[in-house]
Short mmCIF file of C-alpha atoms in Angstrom, two decimals:
data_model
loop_
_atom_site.label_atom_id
_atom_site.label_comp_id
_atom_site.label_asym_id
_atom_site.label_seq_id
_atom_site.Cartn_x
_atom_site.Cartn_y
_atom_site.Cartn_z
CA UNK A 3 69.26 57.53 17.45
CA UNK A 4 66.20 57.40 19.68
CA UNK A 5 65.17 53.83 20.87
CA UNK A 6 63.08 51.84 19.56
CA UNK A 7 61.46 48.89 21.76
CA UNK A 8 59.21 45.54 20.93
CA UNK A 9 55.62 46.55 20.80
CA UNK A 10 52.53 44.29 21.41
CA UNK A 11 54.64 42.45 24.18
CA UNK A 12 51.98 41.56 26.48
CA UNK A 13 52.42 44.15 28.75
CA UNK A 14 50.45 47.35 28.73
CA UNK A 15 53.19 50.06 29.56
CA UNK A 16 55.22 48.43 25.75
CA UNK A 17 51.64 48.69 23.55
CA UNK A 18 53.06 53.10 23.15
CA UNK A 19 56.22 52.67 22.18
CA UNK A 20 55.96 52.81 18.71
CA UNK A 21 53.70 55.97 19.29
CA UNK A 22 56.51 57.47 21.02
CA UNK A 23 59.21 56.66 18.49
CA UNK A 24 57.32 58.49 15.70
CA UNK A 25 56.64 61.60 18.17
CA UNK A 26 59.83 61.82 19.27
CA UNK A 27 61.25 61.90 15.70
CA UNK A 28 58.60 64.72 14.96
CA UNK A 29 59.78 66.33 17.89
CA UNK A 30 63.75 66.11 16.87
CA UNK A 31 63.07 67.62 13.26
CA UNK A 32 60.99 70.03 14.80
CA UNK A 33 63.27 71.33 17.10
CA UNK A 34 66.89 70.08 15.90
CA UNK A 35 66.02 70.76 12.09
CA UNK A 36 69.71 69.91 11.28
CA UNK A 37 69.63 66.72 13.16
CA UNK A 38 69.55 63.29 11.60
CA UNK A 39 67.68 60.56 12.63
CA UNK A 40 68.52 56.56 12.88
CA UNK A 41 66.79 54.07 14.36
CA UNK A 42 66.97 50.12 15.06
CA UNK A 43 63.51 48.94 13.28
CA UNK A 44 63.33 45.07 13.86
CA UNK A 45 63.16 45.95 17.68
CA UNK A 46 59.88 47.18 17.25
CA UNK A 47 58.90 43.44 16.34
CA UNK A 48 60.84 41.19 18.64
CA UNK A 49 57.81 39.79 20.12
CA UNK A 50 57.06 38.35 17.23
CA UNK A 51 60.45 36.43 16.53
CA UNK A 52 60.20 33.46 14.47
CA UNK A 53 56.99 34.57 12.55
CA UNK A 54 59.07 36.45 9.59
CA UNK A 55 56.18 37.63 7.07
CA UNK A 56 53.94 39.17 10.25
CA UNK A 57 57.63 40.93 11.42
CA UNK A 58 58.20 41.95 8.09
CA UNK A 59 54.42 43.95 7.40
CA UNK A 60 55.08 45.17 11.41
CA UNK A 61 58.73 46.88 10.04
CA UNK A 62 57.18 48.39 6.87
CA UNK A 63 54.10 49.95 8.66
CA UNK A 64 56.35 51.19 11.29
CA UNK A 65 58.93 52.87 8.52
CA UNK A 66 55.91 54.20 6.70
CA UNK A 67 55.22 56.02 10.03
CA UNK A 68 58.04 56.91 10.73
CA UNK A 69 59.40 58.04 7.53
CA UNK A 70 56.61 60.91 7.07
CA UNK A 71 57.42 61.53 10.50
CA UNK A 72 61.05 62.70 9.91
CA UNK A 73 63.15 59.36 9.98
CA UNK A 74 66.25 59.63 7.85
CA UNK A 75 67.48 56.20 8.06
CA UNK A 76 66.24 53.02 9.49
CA UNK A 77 68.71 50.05 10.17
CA UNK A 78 66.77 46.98 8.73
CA UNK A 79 67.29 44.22 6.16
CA UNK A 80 65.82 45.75 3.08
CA UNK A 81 65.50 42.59 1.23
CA UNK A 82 62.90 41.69 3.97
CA UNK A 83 60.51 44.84 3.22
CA UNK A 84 57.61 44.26 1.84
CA UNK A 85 54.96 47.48 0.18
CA UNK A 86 52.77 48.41 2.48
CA UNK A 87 50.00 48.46 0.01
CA UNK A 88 51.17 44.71 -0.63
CA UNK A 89 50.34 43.33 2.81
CA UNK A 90 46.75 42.08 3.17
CA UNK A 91 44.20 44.31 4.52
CA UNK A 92 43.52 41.68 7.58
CA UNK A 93 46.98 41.71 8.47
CA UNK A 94 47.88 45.46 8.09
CA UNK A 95 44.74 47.11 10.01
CA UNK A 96 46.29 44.21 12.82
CA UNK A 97 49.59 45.82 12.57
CA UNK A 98 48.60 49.21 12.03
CA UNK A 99 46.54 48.42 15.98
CA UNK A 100 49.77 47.87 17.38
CA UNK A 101 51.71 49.99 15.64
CA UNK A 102 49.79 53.16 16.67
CA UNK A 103 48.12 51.76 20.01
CA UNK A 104 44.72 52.33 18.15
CA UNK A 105 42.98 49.79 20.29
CA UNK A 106 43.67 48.24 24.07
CA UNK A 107 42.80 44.72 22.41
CA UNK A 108 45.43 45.28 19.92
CA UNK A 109 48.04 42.65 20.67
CA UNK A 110 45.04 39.73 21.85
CA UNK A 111 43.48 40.34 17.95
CA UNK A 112 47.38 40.49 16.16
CA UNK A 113 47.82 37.24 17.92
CA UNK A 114 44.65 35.67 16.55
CA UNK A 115 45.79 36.63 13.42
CA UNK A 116 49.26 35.53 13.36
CA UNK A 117 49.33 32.31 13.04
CA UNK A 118 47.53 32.22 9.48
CA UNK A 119 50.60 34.55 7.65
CA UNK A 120 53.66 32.12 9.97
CA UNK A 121 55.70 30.37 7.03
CA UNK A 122 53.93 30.97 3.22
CA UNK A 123 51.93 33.73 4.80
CA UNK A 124 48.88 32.04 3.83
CA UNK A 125 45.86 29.53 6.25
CA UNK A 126 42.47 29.49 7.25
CA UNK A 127 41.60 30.14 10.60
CA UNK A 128 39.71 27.01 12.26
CA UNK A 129 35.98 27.68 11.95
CA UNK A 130 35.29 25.72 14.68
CA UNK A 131 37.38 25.18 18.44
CA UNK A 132 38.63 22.06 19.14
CA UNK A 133 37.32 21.02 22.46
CA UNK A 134 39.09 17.19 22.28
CA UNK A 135 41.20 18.56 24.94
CA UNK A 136 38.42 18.31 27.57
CA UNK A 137 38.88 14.47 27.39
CA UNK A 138 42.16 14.41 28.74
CA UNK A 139 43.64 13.73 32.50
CA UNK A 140 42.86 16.84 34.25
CA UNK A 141 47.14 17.40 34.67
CA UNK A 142 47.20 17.16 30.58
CA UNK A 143 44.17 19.66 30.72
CA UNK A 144 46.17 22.27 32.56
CA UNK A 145 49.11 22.09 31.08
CA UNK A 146 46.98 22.72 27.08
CA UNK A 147 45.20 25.54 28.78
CA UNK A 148 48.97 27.03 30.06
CA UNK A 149 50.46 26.22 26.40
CA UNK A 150 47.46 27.69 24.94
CA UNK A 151 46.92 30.49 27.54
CA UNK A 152 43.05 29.75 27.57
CA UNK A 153 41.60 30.53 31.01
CA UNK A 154 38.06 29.19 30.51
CA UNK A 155 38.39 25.70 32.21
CA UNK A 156 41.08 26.47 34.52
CA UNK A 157 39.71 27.27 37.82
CA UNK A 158 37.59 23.85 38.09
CA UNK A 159 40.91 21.96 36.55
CA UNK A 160 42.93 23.64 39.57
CA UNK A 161 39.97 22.40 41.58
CA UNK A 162 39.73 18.90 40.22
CA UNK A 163 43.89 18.50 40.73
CA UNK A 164 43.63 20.08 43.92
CA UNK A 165 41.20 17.80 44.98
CA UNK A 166 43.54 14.82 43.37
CA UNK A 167 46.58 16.20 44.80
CA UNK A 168 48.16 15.70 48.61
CA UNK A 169 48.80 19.62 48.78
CA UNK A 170 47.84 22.18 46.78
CA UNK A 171 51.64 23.33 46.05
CA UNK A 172 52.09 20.00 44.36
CA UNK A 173 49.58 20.82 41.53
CA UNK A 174 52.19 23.91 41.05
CA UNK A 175 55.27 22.24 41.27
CA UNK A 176 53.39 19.13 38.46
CA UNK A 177 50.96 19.84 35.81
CA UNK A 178 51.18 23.57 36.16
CA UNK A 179 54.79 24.04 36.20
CA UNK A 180 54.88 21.15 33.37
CA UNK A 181 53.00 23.41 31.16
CA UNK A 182 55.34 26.26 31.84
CA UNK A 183 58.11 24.27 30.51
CA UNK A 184 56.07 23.32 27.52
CA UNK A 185 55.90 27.19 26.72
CA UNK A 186 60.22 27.64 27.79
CA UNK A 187 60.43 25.00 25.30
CA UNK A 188 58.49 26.46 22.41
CA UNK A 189 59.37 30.01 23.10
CA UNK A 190 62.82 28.87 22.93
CA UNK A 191 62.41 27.53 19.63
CA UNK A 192 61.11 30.59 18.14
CA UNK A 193 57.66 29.12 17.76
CA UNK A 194 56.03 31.37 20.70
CA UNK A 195 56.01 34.96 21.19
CA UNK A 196 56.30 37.47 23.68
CA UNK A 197 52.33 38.14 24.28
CA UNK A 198 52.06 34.77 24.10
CA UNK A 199 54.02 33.72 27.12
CA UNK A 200 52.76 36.49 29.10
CA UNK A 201 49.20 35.38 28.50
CA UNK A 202 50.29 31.76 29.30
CA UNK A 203 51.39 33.19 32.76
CA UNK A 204 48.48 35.13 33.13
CA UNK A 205 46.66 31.62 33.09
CA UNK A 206 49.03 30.04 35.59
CA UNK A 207 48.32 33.24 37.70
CA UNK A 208 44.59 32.47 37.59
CA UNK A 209 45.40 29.12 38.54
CA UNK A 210 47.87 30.31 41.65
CA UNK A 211 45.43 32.12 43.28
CA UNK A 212 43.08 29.35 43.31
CA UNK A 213 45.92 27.12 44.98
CA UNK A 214 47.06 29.48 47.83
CA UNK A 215 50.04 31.30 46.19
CA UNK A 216 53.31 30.23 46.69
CA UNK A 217 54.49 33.57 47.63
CA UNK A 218 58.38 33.98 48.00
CA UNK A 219 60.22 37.76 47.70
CA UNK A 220 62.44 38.48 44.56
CA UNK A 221 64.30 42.03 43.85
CA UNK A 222 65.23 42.36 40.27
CA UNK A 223 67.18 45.61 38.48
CA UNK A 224 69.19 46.46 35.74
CA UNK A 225 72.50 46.71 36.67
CA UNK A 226 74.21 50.33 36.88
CA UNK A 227 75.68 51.59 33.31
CA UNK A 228 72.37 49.68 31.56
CA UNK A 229 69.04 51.21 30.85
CA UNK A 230 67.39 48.54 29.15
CA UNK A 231 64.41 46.67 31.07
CA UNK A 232 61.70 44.99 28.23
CA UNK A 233 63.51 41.80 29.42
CA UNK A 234 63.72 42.03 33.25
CA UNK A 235 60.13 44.18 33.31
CA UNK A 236 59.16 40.52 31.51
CA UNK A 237 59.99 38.37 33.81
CA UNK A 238 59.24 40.19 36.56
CA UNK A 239 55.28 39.43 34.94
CA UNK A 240 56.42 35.88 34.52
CA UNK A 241 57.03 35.52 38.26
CA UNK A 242 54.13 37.60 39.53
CA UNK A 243 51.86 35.52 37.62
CA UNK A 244 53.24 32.51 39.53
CA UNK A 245 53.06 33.73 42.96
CA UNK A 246 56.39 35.74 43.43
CA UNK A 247 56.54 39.49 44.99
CA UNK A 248 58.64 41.01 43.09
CA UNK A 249 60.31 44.21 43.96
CA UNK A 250 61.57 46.18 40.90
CA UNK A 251 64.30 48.46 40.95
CA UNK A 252 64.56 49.81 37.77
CA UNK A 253 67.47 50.20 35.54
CA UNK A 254 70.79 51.93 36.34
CA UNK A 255 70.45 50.69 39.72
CA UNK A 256 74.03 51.20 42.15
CA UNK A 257 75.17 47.58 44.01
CA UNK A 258 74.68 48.90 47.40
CA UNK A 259 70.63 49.63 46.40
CA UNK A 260 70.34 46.13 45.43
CA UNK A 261 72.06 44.67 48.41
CA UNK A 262 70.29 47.09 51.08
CA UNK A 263 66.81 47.09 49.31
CA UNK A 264 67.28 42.55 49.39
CA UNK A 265 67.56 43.18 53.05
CA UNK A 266 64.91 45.38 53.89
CA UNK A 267 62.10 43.59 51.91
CA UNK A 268 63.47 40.28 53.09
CA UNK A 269 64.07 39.14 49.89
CA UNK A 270 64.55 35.72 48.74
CA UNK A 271 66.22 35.96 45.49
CA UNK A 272 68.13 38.56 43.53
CA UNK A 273 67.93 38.64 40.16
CA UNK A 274 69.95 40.76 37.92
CA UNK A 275 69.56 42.06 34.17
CA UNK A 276 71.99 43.84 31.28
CA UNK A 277 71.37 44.07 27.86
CA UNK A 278 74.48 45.48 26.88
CA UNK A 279 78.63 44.26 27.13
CA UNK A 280 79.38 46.26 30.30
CA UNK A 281 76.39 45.01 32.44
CA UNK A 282 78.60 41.49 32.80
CA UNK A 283 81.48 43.77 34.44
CA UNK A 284 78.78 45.03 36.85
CA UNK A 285 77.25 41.91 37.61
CA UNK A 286 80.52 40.51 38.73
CA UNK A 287 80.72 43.27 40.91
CA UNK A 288 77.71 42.96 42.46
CA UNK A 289 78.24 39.27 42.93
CA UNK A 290 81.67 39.91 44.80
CA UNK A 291 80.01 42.29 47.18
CA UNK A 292 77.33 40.08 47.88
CA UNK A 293 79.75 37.29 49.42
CA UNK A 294 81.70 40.11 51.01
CA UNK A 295 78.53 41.39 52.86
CA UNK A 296 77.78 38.09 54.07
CA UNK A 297 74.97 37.30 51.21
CA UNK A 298 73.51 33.86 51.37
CA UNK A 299 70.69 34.43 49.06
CA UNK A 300 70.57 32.69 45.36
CA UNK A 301 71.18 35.09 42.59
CA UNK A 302 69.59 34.62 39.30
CA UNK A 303 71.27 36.13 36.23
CA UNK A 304 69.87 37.10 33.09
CA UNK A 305 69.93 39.18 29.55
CA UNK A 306 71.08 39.21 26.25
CA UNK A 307 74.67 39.58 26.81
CA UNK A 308 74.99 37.00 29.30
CA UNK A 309 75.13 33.69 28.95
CA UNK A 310 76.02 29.92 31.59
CA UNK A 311 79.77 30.05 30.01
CA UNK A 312 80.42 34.06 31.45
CA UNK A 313 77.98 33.16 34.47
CA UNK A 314 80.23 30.38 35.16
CA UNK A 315 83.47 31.61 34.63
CA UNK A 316 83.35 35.12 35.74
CA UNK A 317 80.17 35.36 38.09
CA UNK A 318 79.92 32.38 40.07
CA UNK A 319 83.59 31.70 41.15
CA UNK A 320 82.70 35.40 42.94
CA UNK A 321 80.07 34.33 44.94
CA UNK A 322 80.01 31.18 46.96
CA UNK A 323 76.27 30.69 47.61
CA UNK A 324 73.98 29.85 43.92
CA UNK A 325 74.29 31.49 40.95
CA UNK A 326 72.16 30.67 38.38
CA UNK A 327 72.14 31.74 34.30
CA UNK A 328 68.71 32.32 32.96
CA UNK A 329 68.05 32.18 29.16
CA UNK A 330 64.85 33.56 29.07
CA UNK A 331 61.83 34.81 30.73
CA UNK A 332 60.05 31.73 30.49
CA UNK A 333 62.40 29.91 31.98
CA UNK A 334 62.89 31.98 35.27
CA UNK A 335 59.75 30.20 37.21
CA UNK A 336 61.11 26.79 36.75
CA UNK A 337 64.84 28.12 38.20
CA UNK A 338 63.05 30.44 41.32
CA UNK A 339 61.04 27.23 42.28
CA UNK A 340 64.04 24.79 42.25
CA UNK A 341 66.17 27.72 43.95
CA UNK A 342 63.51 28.10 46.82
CA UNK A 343 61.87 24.52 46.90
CA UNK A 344 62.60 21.36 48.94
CA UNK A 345 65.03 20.45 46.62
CA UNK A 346 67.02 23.34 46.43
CA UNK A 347 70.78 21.61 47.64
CA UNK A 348 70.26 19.35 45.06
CA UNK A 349 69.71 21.84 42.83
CA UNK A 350 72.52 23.92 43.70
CA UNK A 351 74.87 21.39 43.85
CA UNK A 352 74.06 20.19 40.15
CA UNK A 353 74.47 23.88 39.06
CA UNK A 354 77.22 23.68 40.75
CA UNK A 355 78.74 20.15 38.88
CA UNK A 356 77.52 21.73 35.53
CA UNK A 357 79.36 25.19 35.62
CA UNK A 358 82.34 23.74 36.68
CA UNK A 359 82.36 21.17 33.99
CA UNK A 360 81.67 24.19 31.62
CA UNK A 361 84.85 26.43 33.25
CA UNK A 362 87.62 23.06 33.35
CA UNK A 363 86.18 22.81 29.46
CA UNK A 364 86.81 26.42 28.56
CA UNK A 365 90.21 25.94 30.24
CA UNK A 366 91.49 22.90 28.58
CA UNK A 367 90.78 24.40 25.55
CA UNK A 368 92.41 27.86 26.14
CA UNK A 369 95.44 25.80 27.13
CA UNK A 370 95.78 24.26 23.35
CA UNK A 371 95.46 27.96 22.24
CA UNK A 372 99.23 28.51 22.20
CA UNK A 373 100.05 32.30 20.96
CA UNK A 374 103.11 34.08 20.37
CA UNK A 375 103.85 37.58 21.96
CA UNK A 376 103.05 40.94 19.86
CA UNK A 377 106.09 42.06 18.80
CA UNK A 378 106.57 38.19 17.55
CA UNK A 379 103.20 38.62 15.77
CA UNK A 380 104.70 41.89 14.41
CA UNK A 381 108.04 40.74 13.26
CA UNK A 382 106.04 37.97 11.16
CA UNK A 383 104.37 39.83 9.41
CA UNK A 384 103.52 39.00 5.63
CA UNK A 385 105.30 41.78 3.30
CA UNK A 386 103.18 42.89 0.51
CA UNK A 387 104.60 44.75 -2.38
CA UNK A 388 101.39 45.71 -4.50
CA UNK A 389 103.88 48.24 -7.16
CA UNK A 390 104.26 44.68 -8.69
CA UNK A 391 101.25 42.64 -7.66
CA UNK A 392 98.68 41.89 -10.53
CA UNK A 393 95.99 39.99 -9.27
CA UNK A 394 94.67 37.46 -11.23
CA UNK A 395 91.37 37.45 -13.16
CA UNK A 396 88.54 35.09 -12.52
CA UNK A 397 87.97 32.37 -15.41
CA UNK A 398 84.28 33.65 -15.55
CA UNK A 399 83.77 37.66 -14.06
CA UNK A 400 80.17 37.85 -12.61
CA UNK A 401 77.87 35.55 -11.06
CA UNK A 402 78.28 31.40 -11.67
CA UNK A 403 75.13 29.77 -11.35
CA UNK A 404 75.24 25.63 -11.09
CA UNK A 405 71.52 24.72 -11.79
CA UNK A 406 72.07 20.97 -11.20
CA UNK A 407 74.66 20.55 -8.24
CA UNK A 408 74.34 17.79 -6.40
CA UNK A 409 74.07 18.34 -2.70
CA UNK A 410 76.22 15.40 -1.65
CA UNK A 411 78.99 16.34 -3.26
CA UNK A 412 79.31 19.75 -0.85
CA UNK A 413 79.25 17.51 2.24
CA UNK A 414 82.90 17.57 1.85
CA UNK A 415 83.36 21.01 1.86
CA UNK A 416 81.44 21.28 5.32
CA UNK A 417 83.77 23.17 8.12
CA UNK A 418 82.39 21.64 11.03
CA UNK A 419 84.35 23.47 13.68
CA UNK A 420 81.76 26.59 13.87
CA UNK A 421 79.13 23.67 14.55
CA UNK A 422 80.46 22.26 16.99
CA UNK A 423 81.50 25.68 18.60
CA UNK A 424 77.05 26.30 18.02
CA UNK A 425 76.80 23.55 20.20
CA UNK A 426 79.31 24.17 23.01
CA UNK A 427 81.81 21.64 22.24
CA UNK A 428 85.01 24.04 21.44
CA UNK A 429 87.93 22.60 19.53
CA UNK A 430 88.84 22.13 16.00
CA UNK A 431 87.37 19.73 13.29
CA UNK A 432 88.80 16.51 13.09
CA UNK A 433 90.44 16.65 16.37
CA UNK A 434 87.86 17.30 18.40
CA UNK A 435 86.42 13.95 17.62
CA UNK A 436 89.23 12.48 19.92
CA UNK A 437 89.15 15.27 22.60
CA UNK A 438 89.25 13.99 25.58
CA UNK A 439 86.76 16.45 27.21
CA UNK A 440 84.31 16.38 24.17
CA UNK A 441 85.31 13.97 22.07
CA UNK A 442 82.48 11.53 22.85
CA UNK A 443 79.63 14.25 22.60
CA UNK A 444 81.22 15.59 19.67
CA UNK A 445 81.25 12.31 17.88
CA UNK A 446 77.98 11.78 18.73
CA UNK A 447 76.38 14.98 17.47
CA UNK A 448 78.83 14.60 14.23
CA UNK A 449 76.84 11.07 13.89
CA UNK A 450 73.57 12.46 13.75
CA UNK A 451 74.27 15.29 11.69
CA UNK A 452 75.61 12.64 8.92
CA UNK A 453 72.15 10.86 9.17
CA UNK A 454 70.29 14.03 8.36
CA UNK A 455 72.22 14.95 5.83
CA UNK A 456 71.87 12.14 4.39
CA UNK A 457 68.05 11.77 4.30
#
């Protein structure tokens, strides 16, 4: 099961990945000819989340590659496949560039392209840019070229805001760091990508330099027991591009290197990354040794497994100085700056309020959860006698189609307790309308749900 890692990312060291996935299965059937091969395909498109037709052609290029090349099974929805000969030309030579790293502007000409196959898979490019943009306040005009990573203006916007501004750090801190969140926002929502963000950072970078960087120290691994880094080798771009030095550990890297490599580069963050279940277990460690050593730097925490509900609960109560959950790359600028600006005891303190509210949530509900012991679970157990068991036959065997249902009729049939659960608000539907933790959020978000679902 070789890995398999997101492509056309935005960084240059991910554009050979896919290369090396289809070499290395070569290799294996080469030189292991009883070996089997698996692989995890939709990694190889993760850049490109939210844009399902242009991840789709990207997985059945790659399989067609990777097939011939020895791959014996490929874990990936199959109803999502489309025929290789079906995708259009445009699109496939764009994905066939990525795929095989035939060209350094690869990624820049897949994103062009994009767009037009999001949704139906069908548009026509603009013919024509739309410069309207140029009209606005020159704040607005920074923050479109960030959201639109276009760096063509953005050294005599800086300039113009500069000029405008009582120091240059406050044209960071506003219209540049304003356009950051724009691209957190929509990168959140699944309606940016990877390559996308990177190049919007690449404009803020621009921008930086112009502005006297805000330069502050960050160290950033991958926790020991994880070897994963597209994430943390992400944001570690992210936060170079807005002034931060970052010094990169790698992955697999032992507390003690974290802790003694903070102190010697005179770090003022540490950030730390896990993609996989036992990461959290080493995070908590590191954490814990940090306040034992006499830490008093913030530590930012981030990854797919993690999330603010383990940060807060099992992280935090380790350390007493900030720790702070971060959801995604984009994100991380906004929480550095708070953690090192003028601001930053305000900002720890509201962290602060918010985890705890999250932690004396989690508990109140755990305390409803009343269980009984094993051996009582045991004991209770149903008895099934299946010698005389006939089960009974559906009315009408095979597949019941209602052509005319109408929708409002299955409102009833709704179980709202996993949406609520989507939304953070634990306990079960109806009583968590009269929780007194959530009840008033909960009854507010049931509110507006009714309204939709009604229009």
């Amino acid at each position: 099961d070789p890995n398999i890692f997101a492509i056309a990312t935005g960084i240059e060291e991910h554009n050979n990945y896919a290369v090396e996935f289809i070499e290395g299965t070569r290799w294996i059937k080469q030189n292991l000819p009883h070996a089997l091969i698996s692989g995890g395909v939709s990694n190889v498109s993760f850049s490109f989340r939210g844009n399902e037709p242009v991840r789709e052609a990207i997985h059945s290029v790659f399989l067609n590659h990777t097939v011939a090349a020895g791959m014996d099974m490929g874990i990936v929805n199959a109803g999502q496949l489309v025929l290789v000969d079906d995708i259009p030309a445009e699109l496939r030579e764009a994905v066939e560039d990525i795929v095989l790293n035939r060209r350094p502007d690869g990624t820049d000409r897949m994103l062009e392209i994009a767009e037009k196959y999001r949704g139906t898979g069908t548009g026509e490019a603009k013919s024509t840019m739309d410069m309207s943009w140029r009209e606005l306040p020159v704040n607005e005009r920074l923050a479109h070229s960030l959201v639109k990573g276009i760096d063509t203006f953005v050294l005599e916007d800086a300039e113009e805001a500069r000029m405008a501004a009582a120091r240059p750090l406050h044209v960071i801190e506003g219209p540049l760091m304003d356009g950051m969140n724009i691209v957190g926002d929509l990168f959140g929502a699944g309606k940016m990508f990877l390559p996308q963000v990177v190049k919007s950072a690449r404009v803020m970078k621009k921008a930086v330099a112009h502005l006297m960087p805000f330069m502050e120290a960050e160290a950033m691994a991958t926790v020991k027991g994880d070897v994963h880094d597209i994430g943390k080798n992400i944001v570690g771009v992210v936060l170079q591009c807005n002034g931060f030095e970052i010094v990169d550990l790698g992955v697999m890297v032992p507390t003690q290197k974290i802790l003694d490599t903070a102190i010697a580069e005179k770090c003022d963050i540490i950030g730390l990354s896990g993609l996989i279940t036992p990461s959290l277990d080493e995070m908590v460690t590191v954490a814990s040794e940090m306040q034992r050593q006499g830490f008093t730097l913030p530590l930012m925490i981030g990854g797919a497994t993690t999330s603010k509900l383990h940060t807060a609960l099992k992280i935090a109560p380790m350390y007493q100085q900030p720790v702070v959950h971060v959801l995604d790359a984009s994100r991380a600028v906004g929480v550095a700056a708070s953690l090192l600006g003028a601001n930053k005891a305000a900002y720890a303190a509201q962290i602060t309020e918010e985890y705890e509210a999250l932690v004396a949530r989690r508990k109140a509900n755990q305390a409803e959860d009343k269980r009984v012991s094993l051996p009582e679970a045991r004991a209770n157990k149903q008895l099934l006698d299946f010698s005389t068991y006939t089960p009974t036959a559906p009315q009408t065997p095979g597949i019941t189609v209602f052509e005319d249902y109408p929708l409002e009729d299955l409102v009833a049939c709704i179980d709202w307790t996993p949406f609520f659960q989507s939304w953070q608000l634990f306990g079960k539907y109806p009583d968590i309308l009269t929780d007194n933790v959530v009840g008033t959020e909960a009854q507010k978000l049931f509110d507006d749900a009714q309204k939709m679902l009604k229009t």
